[in-house]
Amino acid sequence: LVMVFYGSNGKSNPVSMENKVEHQAKNEITYDIHLPSDLGMLYKVRLGLQSLENSISQLCLRHFKMQNTSTLDTFSLTINKTLPLSLNGDRWIEFPVEWPLKEALSVVTYHLTVFSRNILSERNLVHMTACIYGTHGDTGDRSLLWSLQNIQQGEDNESFLVIVDAVELGELDKVVLLISSKTDCKLDIKKLHLKEAVKEHPIYVFEVNEAFSVHANKPEIQREIPVSFVIRGDKKKNDIDNNLHKEGSQARNLTEYTIKVYTGDKRGAGTDANVHIILFGNEDKSEVFQLSQSLEHQEPFERGKVDTFKINTKKLGSLHSIEIGHDGKGFASGWFLEKVEITDASRNSVYCFNCYR
């Protein structure tokens, strides 16, 4: 049995329960675990089986209780689940930690659709996992080939759905694939679509477009795939995205970026100061742009509001960072910036820069 603890400042290494038994009663085992103090406030625990190679026995989990021995704050949860969830299946479960006076995250079911060419014919010999990363941590390595649903097969393409239960991840950032096989083969993966099961949008699209040559006696293949773009249900935003490419072709030397600025929803979050932004890409950086003409609001950067701006600048390539700030003018000019989303339709990309300060 292994646990991974997530805190406001990061996550722990996998903590093995082997040789950590302090007290064992009937159907109850107590462990004494020392976690790094720099994890901050714990918000999530992932619990699972380290390996299924040597045993196919199942572990029935009934109840989980955790106490901070310094503060005596206690968290308890009824689980009533059996690991692994199937014989060859997902061997992890995770749950949010809800401390007194602290709002907890919720458990979300994610739908991951894999578009490929030949994985289904090889799935009994191939081992493939995905680790999904977001602003609230990651899912750990989850098996992709244990419980396939919505299988679609054509002559030259196929797709299948994988269901992953995890504590909500926030804005999704990347997926890390791990692939190994019992025999030599080539696996052609086109792309991944990822969304929450109960929502139609947003859909996070991860373009892969790679044929992986997998060898039986070679180490597993690892690929880190950043989010390529995001399909959102907001019609106005989709119209803007669809028009960007057309307008860009008219101004051949310029690229149009759509910038969404999210002001936090807390007291004093808004500002009347003059806000500027600079975009940095792997090919160039933009000039300084004043963000003054919001497409939604006459007075931009009000509490809990989202403001959209459009700018034209030279081609910057793939964006990697931004500089954003204000001139401090006006009464109570302090500003709580949640995040900035930038759409470059010419590259079919959406970039998300989180701030939360």
PDB file of C-alpha atoms in Angstrom, residues 135 171-173 204 227 230 232 257-263 277-282 284 311 316-324 335-344 349-357:
ATOM      1  CA  THR A 135      -3.165  23.738 -11.458  1.00  0.00           C
ATOM      2  CA  GLU A 171      -6.943  24.261 -15.464  1.00  0.00           C
ATOM      3  CA  LEU A 172      -5.308  21.362 -17.282  1.00  0.00           C
ATOM      4  CA  ASP A 173      -1.730  21.832 -18.388  1.00  0.00           C
ATOM      5  CA  TYR A 204      -8.629  20.167 -23.714  1.00  0.00           C
ATOM      6  CA  VAL A 227      -2.132  21.233 -24.081  1.00  0.00           C
ATOM      7  CA  VAL A 230      -8.910  24.435 -25.627  1.00  0.00           C
ATOM      8  CA  ARG A 232     -14.784  26.248 -25.057  1.00  0.00           C
ATOM      9  CA  TYR A 257      -3.895  37.593 -30.116  1.00  0.00           C
ATOM     10  CA  THR A 258      -7.037  37.476 -28.006  1.00  0.00           C
ATOM     11  CA  ILE A 259      -6.252  38.172 -24.345  1.00  0.00           C
ATOM     12  CA  LYS A 260      -8.693  37.256 -21.560  1.00  0.00           C
ATOM     13  CA  VAL A 261      -7.898  38.794 -18.182  1.00  0.00           C
ATOM     14  CA  TYR A 262      -9.568  37.292 -15.093  1.00  0.00           C
ATOM     15  CA  THR A 263      -9.859  39.581 -12.060  1.00  0.00           C
ATOM     16  CA  ILE A 277       1.115  43.612 -20.970  1.00  0.00           C
ATOM     17  CA  ILE A 278       4.133  42.251 -22.886  1.00  0.00           C
ATOM     18  CA  LEU A 279       4.105  38.833 -24.599  1.00  0.00           C
ATOM     19  CA  PHE A 280       7.249  36.686 -24.855  1.00  0.00           C
ATOM     20  CA  GLY A 281       7.559  33.871 -27.427  1.00  0.00           C
ATOM     21  CA  ASN A 282      10.328  31.567 -28.559  1.00  0.00           C
ATOM     22  CA  ASP A 284      10.365  37.282 -30.421  1.00  0.00           C
ATOM     23  CA  ILE A 311      -3.915  43.037 -30.025  1.00  0.00           C
ATOM     24  CA  LEU A 316       6.154  35.669 -31.616  1.00  0.00           C
ATOM     25  CA  GLY A 317       6.160  31.893 -32.022  1.00  0.00           C
ATOM     26  CA  SER A 318       5.083  29.724 -29.109  1.00  0.00           C
ATOM     27  CA  LEU A 319       4.396  31.883 -26.036  1.00  0.00           C
ATOM     28  CA  HIS A 320       6.294  30.977 -22.874  1.00  0.00           C
ATOM     29  CA  SER A 321       5.716  33.957 -20.549  1.00  0.00           C
ATOM     30  CA  ILE A 322       4.125  37.374 -20.143  1.00  0.00           C
ATOM     31  CA  GLU A 323       4.782  40.536 -18.191  1.00  0.00           C
ATOM     32  CA  ILE A 324       1.655  42.201 -16.834  1.00  0.00           C
ATOM     33  CA  TRP A 335      -5.331  44.491  -8.132  1.00  0.00           C
ATOM     34  CA  PHE A 336      -5.908  40.757  -7.551  1.00  0.00           C
ATOM     35  CA  LEU A 337      -5.146  39.031 -10.859  1.00  0.00           C
ATOM     36  CA  GLU A 338      -6.403  35.454 -11.110  1.00  0.00           C
ATOM     37  CA  LYS A 339      -5.074  34.430 -14.540  1.00  0.00           C
ATOM     38  CA  VAL A 340      -4.547  35.472 -18.161  1.00  0.00           C
ATOM     39  CA  GLU A 341      -5.574  33.361 -21.159  1.00  0.00           C
ATOM     40  CA  ILE A 342      -4.110  34.167 -24.574  1.00  0.00           C
ATOM     41  CA  THR A 343      -5.441  32.676 -27.823  1.00  0.00           C
ATOM     42  CA  ASP A 344      -3.290  32.514 -30.945  1.00  0.00           C
ATOM     43  CA  SER A 349      -3.140  27.451 -29.378  1.00  0.00           C
ATOM     44  CA  VAL A 350      -4.481  28.721 -26.070  1.00  0.00           C
ATOM     45  CA  TYR A 351      -1.960  29.677 -23.389  1.00  0.00           C
ATOM     46  CA  CYS A 352      -2.956  29.999 -19.735  1.00  0.00           C
ATOM     47  CA  PHE A 353      -0.814  32.013 -17.297  1.00  0.00           C
ATOM     48  CA  ASN A 354      -1.945  31.606 -13.674  1.00  0.00           C
ATOM     49  CA  CYS A 355      -1.236  34.339 -11.143  1.00  0.00           C
ATOM     50  CA  TYR A 356      -3.618  34.119  -8.134  1.00  0.00           C
ATOM     51  CA  ARG A 357      -2.014  37.081  -6.403  1.00  0.00           C
TER      52      ARG A 357
END
